[in-house]
Every structure is written in C-alpha cells, then in structure tokens.
Amino acid sequence: MSEIAKIELDGKTFEFPVIEGTENEKAIDISKLRDATGYITLDPGYKNTGATKSSITYLDGEKGILHYRGYSIEQLAEKASFIEVAYLLIYGNLPNQTDLDVFTNSITKHTLVHEDMKQFFEAYPAKAHPMGVLASMVCSLSTFYPESLDPNRSPEAKDLTILRLLAKLPTLAAWSYKNAMRHPFMYPKNDLDYCSNFLHMMFAMPTEDYTVDPVVSNALNKLLILHADHEQNCSTSTVRIVGSSQANLYASISAGISALWGPLHGGANQAVIEMLEQIHADGGDVDKWVTKAKDKEDPFRLMGFGHRVYKNFDPRATIIKKACDDVLEKMGINDPMLEIAKKLEKVALEDEYFKSRNLYPNVDFYSGIIYRALGIPTEMFTVMFAIGRLPGWIAQWKEMTENNEPIGRPRQIYTGATPREYVSIEKR
Ligand code: CMC
C-alpha cells in the first residue's frame, strides 16, 4: 500500500500522497494542499521544496553521490568527452558512434556568430566583466534567430536552437576575453574538438602559430564535465522558471548565466582565487582567516566551502583536487595558491565550527587553481563554469517543456501594512 502523509489543521485531518523516486527519495505531494486546506507551505530558499520530478541528475548530498542519467560522475570525468556528456544529458542516453558524429558535426556547423555581433562587443568597455557580456550576447542571439521566439515551434526547430547555443557559447565566451584584451577575434577552427577549439579562440593570435596542449584540453574537458549539471540549483531553477513562461531558450539561458554569476553560486570560483591571493598577500596566516570566517560579526566567509546539498563531501571537489595536483605536476607549475588552499582545507576540516556545520570544500575550491594553470584569467572562471553548465541547463529546459510544466509562480505570506486610506501630501 502506498504511503500517505497526514496533516492536522483546524481539527481536521487531510491526507496527501507520498511519492518515491527511482533512488528511493521520498516527497509529500502537496500540489493540492491549498485547494484542500487554504494553507500554503513556507520554505525560504526552497531548502525542502521539490520543484519538479526530473530524470536527468541524481544527487545524494549525505553520501556524496552524483549521477548524470545513471552514470557516476567519477566514470564520466575519467572516460567521457564533454560532447558525449552533453548528448547524454540532453537526449537521455550515451550516443553511439553515428549519433556522436552527427551531433559533433551539427555543432561544428554553427560555431560562427553573425558578423554584426562583433559590433556589440566593440561597444563594451574594456573593463566589462565577461559574465555581463556573455549573458547579454546570449540573449542577443534571439534577435538574430527570430524563429526561436516560439520555443514550441517544432522539435526540429528546438534542436536547431540547442545546437546553435552549444556551438556559439564558446565563441562568444572567447570573444568576450579577446575584446577585454583589445586583441583581434580568432574565428573557430572546426577541425578541432570542442575544448581545443575554445582554447584556440582564447589564446591563438593571427601573428603566431598556436598548438593546443593536450594536457590543457584534457583538463578542460574534465572540468566542463564536472560542471555539466547539478539538478535544481539556483541557475538551473532560474532557467526552468524563465522557460516556464515560454520565453525562448536564449532568454532562459541568459537568465541562467546571470544567476550563475553570483559569488554564492558559480561566481565562487573567482572569489576563491581572490581570497587565496588576499591570504597570500597578507602573509599566508591561514588560522587568522579561518577565525575571521567563524566570526559572525565579520562578513568574511571561506569561499569554496559549504554547500546547500552536500553535507559530507562534494564528489566533484574530490576529483578536482586530484586533477589539480596532476595538471600542475604535468605542466611543471608550482602555484603558492595551491599550498594555501591545502593548508586552509586542513585547518578548516579539523575545526569544530566547520565540522559541526558539515562545511567541506565544494567544486569551486580547487577549480580556480586549475584554470589559472591553464592560463584562463580570473574574471573568466565563471564563464568557464557557464560553458560547462550549458548542456545541463538545456536538458532541464527541454525536460520542463516536454513535460508541459506549468508556469513557475510561488506564493508568499504577506507581512506588510493592512488596508489604509490614502493621505494627501500636505497632510503626511
Ligand atoms: N564560511 C563560513 N561559514 C559558512 C560558510 C562558509 N563558506 N558556509 C556556510 N557557513 C555557515 C553559515 O554561516 C551558517 O552558520 P550558522 O548555522 O551558525 O548560521 C551555516 O554554515 C549554514 O550555512 P547557510 O548559509 O545557511 O547554508 P546555505 O545552504 O544557505 O548556503 C552556500 C550554502 C554554498 C551558499 C554557503 O555554504 C556559502 O556561502 N559558501 C561559500 C560560497 C561558495 O563556495 N559557493 C559555491 C557553492 S558550490 C558551486 C555551485 O553553486 O554549484
């Protein structure tokens, strides 16, 4: 017999179904709560609220488990290419060779962006943060493809928009960097794989030969896979909620990029490096900064520490920490930031404040150190996260539209003034 949850209100008992996911996660289905009782639930930050049923990503924060479509993040990061993972997330299964060739070729065909978009870049100040540029440019794509404004036109039209986004995001990202440097834009080189092509557009110059170092492109491939999806986080929920109004996919992804930018979410990778640099410049006294992080009067937090759902360890952080050691060793780099990060992690993990609150390094704690080693400038770190997260956002948006989910519209408990009469300005 299926389980039932009972709620007692005003002397009456109401019953609600309990639903269970394929990994035995349980939820009380309260979708009829207000109709039945007149009450709503209150859950700021949605800490206990399931917004949807999804078959894309499974995450167990207590056990440190992360699966994309049933495959463990450890196996995918070790064995797959980012494009394979993108296909897996968006279409539900790993591609066979023909699927992969068709998918890769289709993306390759769309890597160029319209020449008129170059003028937009030129209008930005050199100091423009690349996340601001990227969010605007992605939304601007909708103006070049007006047929995309109706997201439900046809499955073929939906797929074309998906391919265009996957193809053009690295070009727009690399060009936002080139523009900040006031260097000439490099066009995509379509005989290169996804990661190498991005590195080419970032680092090649028309005046010099540039060969992509396989250590660098393999490390980038792994980082992008680790970022590719993370179920209903802040930016993904943003994409789903914007998309639920039937806004087009470019607008929905642009909103996701903006949500990712904040330092409590994807922007943490930039904030971590800035924090490590600050600690380094201050003499490297890790204990002093851990004490600051614990002080409730001090706004300082240990960036790259803590997570809403991981309460034991973040499996992505474990993979990244190892990758960080490997990449730095292979590239012969000795980065003092890595030493500070390791000391900081050790001190924090032994400290009662962090232990009692289950605060552990998250995906962003070590990723910035790898990005630095790969030559990616600090302000581009969150852009790299956005490139990685794109297939996840797309998959979640596609699932939401295919399930015909209703428009997202939470309720509230009003705490403002009760009705009062308007008073003319002279009498106030
Ligand atoms: N440094 C010091 N104290 C912390 C930290 C931290 N990084 N994170 C949480 N705490 C404390 C917090 O002050 C609170 O203490 P108390 O119970 O005494 O009030 C307790 O731990 C619970 O924290 P919370 O802010 O209520 O937890 P949350 O689930 O709302 O926030 C978080 C999660 C990730 C926003 C938060 O841990 C944080 O701000 N971390 C630093 C930013 C960061 O690294 N973000 C990247 C997250 S992973 C990338 C991604 O977004 O996917």
Coordinates of C-alpha atoms and ligand atoms in Angstrom, one line a residue:
M1 CA 0.0 0.0 0.0
S2 CA 1.4 3.4 -0.9
E3 CA 2.3 5.7 2.0
I4 CA 0.1 8.7 3.0
A5 CA 1.1 11.8 4.8
K6 CA -1.5 13.3 7.2
I7 CA -1.7 16.9 8.2
E8 CA -4.0 18.1 11.0
L9 CA -5.3 21.6 10.7
D10 CA -8.2 23.3 12.5
G11 CA -9.3 20.0 13.9
K12 CA -9.5 18.3 10.5
T13 CA -7.2 15.6 9.1
F14 CA -6.0 15.9 5.5
E15 CA -4.2 13.2 3.5
F16 CA -1.5 13.7 0.9
P17 CA 0.2 11.1 -1.2
V18 CA 3.8 10.2 -0.7
I19 CA 5.8 9.8 -3.9
E20 CA 9.1 8.0 -4.3
G21 CA 11.8 8.4 -6.9
T22 CA 13.8 5.6 -8.6
E23 CA 16.6 6.1 -6.0
N24 CA 14.0 5.9 -3.1
E25 CA 13.9 9.6 -2.4
K26 CA 10.6 10.5 -0.8
A27 CA 8.4 13.5 -1.1
I28 CA 4.9 14.5 0.2
D29 CA 2.9 15.7 -2.8
I30 CA 1.3 18.9 -1.6
S31 CA 0.2 20.1 -5.0
K32 CA -3.5 20.0 -3.8
L33 CA -2.6 21.5 -0.3
R34 CA -4.1 25.0 -0.8
D35 CA -7.2 23.8 -2.6
A36 CA -7.9 21.3 0.2
T37 CA -6.9 23.3 3.3
G38 CA -6.5 27.0 2.3
Y39 CA -2.9 26.9 3.6
I40 CA 0.4 27.1 1.7
T41 CA 3.9 26.0 2.8
L42 CA 6.7 28.5 3.6
D43 CA 10.2 27.5 2.7
P44 CA 12.6 30.4 2.0
G45 CA 15.5 29.3 -0.2
Y46 CA 13.4 26.2 -1.1
K47 CA 15.5 24.1 1.3
N48 CA 12.8 21.4 1.5
T49 CA 10.9 22.0 -1.7
G50 CA 11.0 19.8 -4.7
A51 CA 10.1 21.9 -7.7
T52 CA 9.8 19.1 -10.2
K53 CA 10.3 15.4 -11.0
S54 CA 13.4 15.0 -13.1
S55 CA 15.2 12.1 -14.7
I56 CA 18.4 13.9 -15.6
T57 CA 20.7 14.1 -12.5
Y58 CA 20.7 12.2 -9.2
L59 CA 22.5 13.6 -6.2
D60 CA 22.7 12.2 -2.7
G61 CA 24.3 15.0 -0.6
E62 CA 24.8 12.8 2.5
K63 CA 26.7 10.1 0.6
G64 CA 28.5 12.4 -1.8
I65 CA 26.9 10.7 -4.9
L66 CA 26.4 12.5 -8.2
H67 CA 25.0 10.7 -11.3
Y68 CA 24.1 12.0 -14.8
R69 CA 21.4 9.8 -16.3
G70 CA 22.5 7.0 -14.0
Y71 CA 26.3 7.2 -14.8
S72 CA 28.6 8.2 -12.0
I73 CA 30.4 11.5 -12.2
E74 CA 33.7 9.6 -11.4
Q75 CA 33.3 7.4 -14.5
L76 CA 32.2 10.2 -16.8
A77 CA 35.0 12.5 -15.7
E78 CA 37.5 9.7 -16.2
K79 CA 36.3 8.3 -19.5
A80 CA 34.0 10.5 -21.4
S81 CA 34.3 13.6 -23.7
F82 CA 32.3 16.7 -22.8
I83 CA 30.4 16.4 -26.0
E84 CA 29.3 12.8 -25.2
V85 CA 28.2 14.1 -21.7
A86 CA 26.3 17.0 -23.4
Y87 CA 24.5 14.4 -25.6
L88 CA 23.8 12.2 -22.6
L89 CA 22.2 14.9 -20.6
I90 CA 20.2 16.4 -23.4
Y91 CA 19.0 13.3 -25.1
G92 CA 19.0 10.8 -22.2
N93 CA 21.5 8.1 -23.4
L94 CA 25.1 7.9 -24.3
P95 CA 25.5 8.4 -28.1
N96 CA 26.7 5.5 -30.4
Q97 CA 29.5 6.5 -32.9
T98 CA 27.0 7.6 -35.5
D99 CA 25.0 9.7 -33.1
L100 CA 28.1 11.3 -31.8
D101 CA 29.4 12.1 -35.3
V102 CA 26.1 13.6 -36.3
F103 CA 25.9 15.6 -33.1
T104 CA 29.5 16.8 -33.3
N105 CA 29.2 17.8 -37.0
S106 CA 26.0 19.6 -36.4
I107 CA 27.6 21.7 -33.6
T108 CA 30.6 22.4 -35.7
K109 CA 28.5 23.8 -38.4
H110 CA 27.2 26.6 -36.1
T111 CA 30.3 27.8 -34.3
L112 CA 30.5 31.1 -36.2
V113 CA 28.5 34.0 -34.8
H114 CA 26.9 36.6 -37.0
E115 CA 29.4 39.2 -38.1
D116 CA 27.1 42.0 -36.9
M117 CA 27.5 40.7 -33.3
K118 CA 31.2 41.8 -33.4
Q119 CA 29.9 45.4 -33.3
F120 CA 28.2 44.7 -30.0
F121 CA 31.4 43.5 -28.5
E122 CA 33.2 46.7 -29.6
A123 CA 30.6 48.8 -27.7
Y124 CA 31.5 47.3 -24.3
P125 CA 34.1 49.0 -22.2
A126 CA 37.4 47.0 -21.9
K127 CA 36.8 46.5 -18.2
A128 CA 33.4 44.9 -18.8
H129 CA 33.0 41.7 -16.8
P130 CA 32.8 38.8 -19.3
M131 CA 29.8 37.3 -17.5
G132 CA 27.8 40.5 -18.2
V133 CA 28.9 40.4 -21.8
L134 CA 28.1 36.7 -22.1
A135 CA 24.6 37.0 -20.6
S136 CA 23.8 39.9 -23.0
M137 CA 25.3 38.2 -26.0
V138 CA 23.3 35.0 -25.4
C139 CA 20.1 36.9 -25.1
S140 CA 21.1 38.9 -28.3
L141 CA 21.2 35.6 -30.2
S142 CA 17.4 35.6 -30.1
T143 CA 17.3 38.8 -32.1
F144 CA 19.3 37.0 -34.9
Y145 CA 17.1 34.0 -34.9
P146 CA 13.5 35.4 -34.5
E147 CA 12.0 31.9 -35.4
S148 CA 13.4 30.8 -31.9
L149 CA 11.0 33.2 -30.1
D150 CA 8.4 30.5 -30.1
P151 CA 10.1 27.7 -28.2
N152 CA 7.4 25.2 -29.1
R153 CA 7.5 25.6 -32.9
S154 CA 8.7 22.1 -33.7
P155 CA 11.1 19.5 -32.3
E156 CA 13.5 20.2 -35.2
A157 CA 13.4 24.0 -34.5
K158 CA 14.1 23.3 -30.8
D159 CA 17.0 21.1 -31.7
L160 CA 18.5 23.7 -34.0
T161 CA 18.4 26.3 -31.2
I162 CA 20.1 23.8 -28.9
L163 CA 22.8 23.1 -31.4
R164 CA 23.4 26.8 -32.1
L165 CA 23.7 27.5 -28.4
L166 CA 26.2 24.7 -27.8
A167 CA 28.2 25.8 -30.8
K168 CA 28.2 29.5 -30.2
L169 CA 28.7 29.8 -26.5
P170 CA 32.5 29.1 -26.6
T171 CA 32.9 31.5 -29.5
L172 CA 31.0 34.3 -27.6
A173 CA 33.0 33.4 -24.4
A174 CA 36.4 33.5 -26.1
W175 CA 35.5 36.8 -27.9
S176 CA 34.4 38.4 -24.7
Y177 CA 38.0 37.8 -23.4
K178 CA 39.6 38.9 -26.7
N179 CA 37.5 42.1 -26.6
A180 CA 38.6 42.8 -23.0
M181 CA 42.2 42.5 -24.1
R182 CA 41.5 44.6 -27.2
H183 CA 43.0 41.7 -29.2
P184 CA 41.7 40.6 -32.6
F185 CA 39.0 37.9 -32.5
M186 CA 40.0 34.5 -33.6
Y187 CA 37.5 32.6 -35.7
P188 CA 36.6 29.0 -34.8
K189 CA 38.7 26.2 -36.2
N190 CA 36.3 23.4 -36.9
D191 CA 38.8 20.6 -37.3
L192 CA 39.5 20.9 -33.6
D193 CA 37.4 19.3 -30.8
Y194 CA 35.1 21.4 -28.6
C195 CA 37.6 22.1 -25.9
S196 CA 40.6 22.7 -28.2
N197 CA 38.6 25.0 -30.4
F198 CA 37.7 27.1 -27.4
L199 CA 41.4 27.2 -26.3
H200 CA 42.3 28.2 -29.9
M201 CA 39.8 31.1 -29.9
M202 CA 41.1 32.2 -26.5
F203 CA 44.8 32.0 -27.0
A204 CA 45.7 31.9 -30.7
M205 CA 46.9 35.2 -32.3
P206 CA 46.8 35.9 -36.1
T207 CA 50.5 36.6 -35.9
E208 CA 51.7 33.4 -34.3
D209 CA 51.2 29.7 -34.5
Y210 CA 49.3 28.2 -31.6
T211 CA 49.1 24.5 -30.9
V212 CA 46.7 23.3 -28.2
D213 CA 48.5 21.4 -25.4
P214 CA 46.6 18.1 -24.9
V215 CA 47.2 18.3 -21.1
V216 CA 45.3 21.6 -21.2
S217 CA 42.4 20.4 -23.4
N218 CA 42.1 17.2 -21.4
A219 CA 41.9 19.1 -18.1
L220 CA 39.4 21.5 -19.6
N221 CA 37.3 18.5 -20.8
K222 CA 37.2 17.1 -17.2
L223 CA 36.3 20.4 -15.7
L224 CA 33.4 21.0 -18.1
I225 CA 32.1 17.5 -17.4
L226 CA 32.2 18.2 -13.6
H227 CA 30.2 21.3 -14.2
A228 CA 27.7 19.9 -16.7
D229 CA 24.7 19.5 -14.5
H230 CA 23.7 19.7 -10.8
E231 CA 19.9 19.3 -10.7
Q232 CA 17.8 22.1 -9.3
N233 CA 20.4 24.6 -8.2
C234 CA 20.0 28.4 -8.4
S235 CA 20.8 28.9 -12.1
T236 CA 19.1 25.8 -13.3
S237 CA 15.9 26.7 -11.4
T238 CA 16.2 30.1 -13.0
V239 CA 16.4 28.6 -16.5
R240 CA 13.4 26.4 -15.7
I241 CA 11.3 29.2 -14.2
V242 CA 12.1 31.7 -17.0
G243 CA 11.4 29.0 -19.6
S244 CA 8.1 28.1 -17.9
S245 CA 6.7 31.4 -19.1
Q246 CA 7.5 30.1 -22.6
A247 CA 10.3 32.7 -23.1
N248 CA 12.7 31.5 -25.7
L249 CA 15.7 29.3 -24.9
Y250 CA 18.3 32.1 -25.5
A251 CA 16.5 34.3 -22.9
S252 CA 16.2 31.4 -20.5
I253 CA 19.9 30.5 -20.7
S254 CA 20.9 34.2 -20.5
A255 CA 18.9 34.4 -17.2
G256 CA 20.8 31.2 -16.0
I257 CA 24.1 32.8 -16.8
S258 CA 23.1 35.8 -14.7
A259 CA 22.1 33.6 -11.8
L260 CA 25.4 31.7 -12.0
W261 CA 27.4 34.9 -11.8
G262 CA 26.8 35.4 -8.0
P263 CA 29.6 34.6 -5.6
L264 CA 27.4 32.2 -3.6
H265 CA 26.9 30.1 -6.8
G266 CA 29.3 29.9 -9.9
G267 CA 31.0 33.2 -9.1
A268 CA 32.6 31.4 -6.1
N269 CA 35.5 30.1 -8.4
Q270 CA 36.6 33.7 -9.0
A271 CA 36.0 34.6 -5.3
V272 CA 38.2 31.6 -4.1
I273 CA 41.2 32.8 -6.1
E274 CA 40.7 36.4 -5.0
M275 CA 40.5 35.1 -1.4
L276 CA 43.7 32.9 -1.7
E277 CA 45.5 35.9 -3.2
Q278 CA 44.4 38.1 -0.4
I279 CA 45.6 35.5 2.2
H280 CA 48.9 35.1 0.4
A281 CA 49.4 38.9 0.2
D282 CA 48.6 39.1 3.9
G283 CA 51.4 36.7 4.8
G284 CA 49.6 33.4 4.4
D285 CA 48.4 33.1 8.1
V286 CA 45.6 30.6 7.4
D287 CA 44.5 30.4 11.1
K288 CA 43.7 34.1 11.1
W289 CA 41.4 33.8 8.1
V290 CA 39.7 30.7 9.5
T291 CA 39.0 32.7 12.6
K292 CA 37.6 35.5 10.5
A293 CA 35.3 33.1 8.7
K294 CA 33.9 31.8 12.0
D295 CA 33.2 35.3 13.4
K296 CA 29.5 36.2 12.9
E297 CA 30.4 39.9 13.1
D298 CA 32.8 39.6 10.2
P299 CA 31.2 39.3 6.7
F300 CA 34.1 37.2 5.5
R301 CA 33.2 33.6 4.5
L302 CA 35.5 30.8 3.3
M303 CA 34.7 30.9 -0.4
G304 CA 34.6 27.4 -2.0
F305 CA 33.4 26.0 1.3
G306 CA 30.0 24.7 2.2
H307 CA 27.1 23.5 0.0
R308 CA 23.3 23.5 0.2
V309 CA 23.1 19.8 -0.5
Y310 CA 26.5 18.2 0.1
K311 CA 26.8 17.5 3.8
N312 CA 29.7 15.1 3.8
F313 CA 31.8 15.8 0.7
D314 CA 31.4 17.1 -2.8
P315 CA 32.4 14.3 -5.2
R316 CA 33.3 16.9 -7.8
A317 CA 35.8 18.5 -5.3
T318 CA 37.5 15.2 -4.7
I319 CA 38.0 14.7 -8.5
I320 CA 39.2 18.3 -9.0
K321 CA 41.7 18.2 -6.1
K322 CA 43.4 15.2 -7.7
A323 CA 43.2 16.7 -11.2
C324 CA 44.7 19.9 -9.8
D325 CA 47.8 18.0 -8.5
D326 CA 48.1 16.1 -11.8
V327 CA 47.8 19.2 -14.0
L328 CA 50.2 21.3 -12.1
E329 CA 52.7 18.5 -12.0
K330 CA 52.4 17.8 -15.7
M331 CA 52.7 21.5 -16.5
G332 CA 55.6 21.9 -14.1
I333 CA 53.8 24.7 -12.2
N334 CA 54.4 25.4 -8.5
D335 CA 51.5 27.7 -7.5
P336 CA 51.7 29.1 -4.0
M337 CA 47.9 29.4 -4.1
L338 CA 47.6 25.6 -4.1
E339 CA 49.7 25.4 -0.9
I340 CA 47.5 28.0 0.8
A341 CA 44.3 26.2 -0.4
K342 CA 45.5 22.8 1.0
K343 CA 46.5 24.4 4.4
L344 CA 43.2 26.2 4.6
E345 CA 41.3 23.0 3.8
K346 CA 43.2 21.1 6.5
V347 CA 42.7 23.7 9.2
A348 CA 39.0 24.1 8.4
L349 CA 38.3 20.4 8.3
E350 CA 39.7 20.0 11.8
D351 CA 37.8 22.9 13.2
E352 CA 34.7 22.3 15.3
Y353 CA 32.8 25.2 13.6
F354 CA 33.2 23.7 10.1
K355 CA 32.8 20.1 11.3
S356 CA 29.5 20.8 13.2
R357 CA 28.0 22.6 10.2
N358 CA 29.2 20.0 7.7
L359 CA 31.1 22.5 5.7
Y360 CA 33.5 20.9 3.2
P361 CA 35.4 22.2 0.1
N362 CA 33.0 22.4 -2.9
V363 CA 33.6 22.1 -6.6
D364 CA 34.9 25.7 -6.8
F365 CA 37.6 25.4 -4.1
Y366 CA 40.3 23.9 -6.4
S367 CA 38.8 24.6 -9.9
G368 CA 40.3 28.1 -10.0
I369 CA 43.8 26.8 -9.4
I370 CA 43.5 24.6 -12.4
Y371 CA 42.0 27.4 -14.5
R372 CA 45.0 29.6 -13.5
A373 CA 47.4 26.8 -14.6
L374 CA 45.6 26.6 -17.9
G375 CA 46.2 30.3 -18.5
I376 CA 42.5 31.3 -18.0
P377 CA 42.2 34.8 -16.4
T378 CA 40.4 35.0 -13.1
E379 CA 37.4 37.0 -14.5
M380 CA 36.8 34.2 -17.0
F381 CA 36.5 31.5 -14.4
T382 CA 32.7 31.8 -14.0
V383 CA 32.4 31.9 -17.8
M384 CA 34.1 28.5 -17.9
F385 CA 31.5 27.2 -15.4
A386 CA 28.8 28.6 -17.7
I387 CA 30.2 26.7 -20.8
G388 CA 30.3 23.5 -18.7
R389 CA 26.8 24.0 -17.3
L390 CA 25.1 24.8 -20.7
P391 CA 24.1 21.2 -21.5
G392 CA 22.6 20.8 -18.1
W393 CA 20.6 24.0 -18.4
I394 CA 19.4 22.9 -21.9
A395 CA 18.5 19.4 -20.7
Q396 CA 16.5 20.8 -17.8
W397 CA 14.7 23.3 -20.0
K398 CA 13.9 20.6 -22.6
E399 CA 12.5 18.3 -19.9
M400 CA 10.4 21.1 -18.5
T401 CA 8.9 22.0 -21.9
E402 CA 8.3 18.3 -22.9
N403 CA 6.6 17.7 -19.6
N404 CA 4.4 20.7 -20.2
E405 CA 5.2 22.0 -16.7
P406 CA 3.0 24.9 -15.6
I407 CA 4.4 28.5 -15.3
G408 CA 6.5 28.8 -12.1
R409 CA 4.8 31.1 -9.6
P410 CA 5.5 30.7 -5.9
R411 CA 3.2 32.2 -3.3
Q412 CA 4.1 34.2 -0.2
I413 CA 2.9 35.2 3.2
Y414 CA 2.2 38.9 3.2
T415 CA 3.6 40.8 6.2
G416 CA 3.0 44.4 5.1
A417 CA 0.6 47.1 6.1
T418 CA -3.1 46.3 6.4
P419 CA -5.5 48.5 4.3
R420 CA -5.3 52.2 5.0
E421 CA -6.7 55.4 3.4
Y422 CA -4.6 57.5 1.0
V423 CA -3.5 60.7 2.7
S424 CA -2.7 63.8 0.5
I425 CA 0.9 65.0 0.6
E426 CA 0.2 68.2 2.7
K427 CA -1.2 66.1 5.5
R428 CA 1.6 63.5 5.7
Ligands
CMC1 N1 32.3 30.0 5.6 C1 31.9 30.2 6.9 N2 30.7 29.8 7.4 C2 29.8 29.2 6.5 C3 30.2 29.0 5.1 C4 31.4 29.4 4.7 N3 31.8 29.3 3.4 N4 29.1 28.4 4.5 C5 28.2 28.3 5.4 N5 28.6 28.7 6.6 C6 27.8 28.7 7.9 C7 26.7 29.7 7.9 O1 27.2 31.0 8.4 C8 25.7 29.0 8.8 O2 26.1 29.1 10.1 P1 25.0 29.3 11.3 O3 24.3 28.0 11.3 O4 25.8 29.5 12.5 O5 24.1 30.4 11.0 C9 25.8 27.6 8.4 O6 27.2 27.4 8.0 C10 24.9 27.1 7.3 O7 25.1 28.0 6.1 P2 24.0 28.6 5.2 O8 24.5 29.8 4.6 O9 22.7 28.6 6.0 O10 23.8 27.4 4.1 P3 23.2 27.5 2.7 O11 22.8 26.1 2.3 O12 22.1 28.5 2.7 O13 24.4 28.1 1.8 C11 26.3 28.2 0.4 C12 25.2 27.3 1.0 C13 27.1 27.4 -0.6 C14 25.7 29.4 -0.2 C15 27.3 28.6 1.6 O14 27.9 27.5 2.2 C16 28.3 29.6 1.2 O15 28.1 30.8 1.2 N6 29.6 29.1 0.7 C17 30.6 30.0 0.2 C18 30.3 30.3 -1.3 C19 30.5 29.1 -2.2 O16 31.6 28.5 -2.1 N7 29.6 28.8 -3.1 C20 29.8 27.8 -4.1 C21 28.8 26.7 -3.9 S1 29.3 25.3 -5.0 C22 29.1 25.8 -6.6 C23 27.7 25.8 -7.0 O17 27.0 26.8 -6.8 O18 27.2 24.8 -7.6

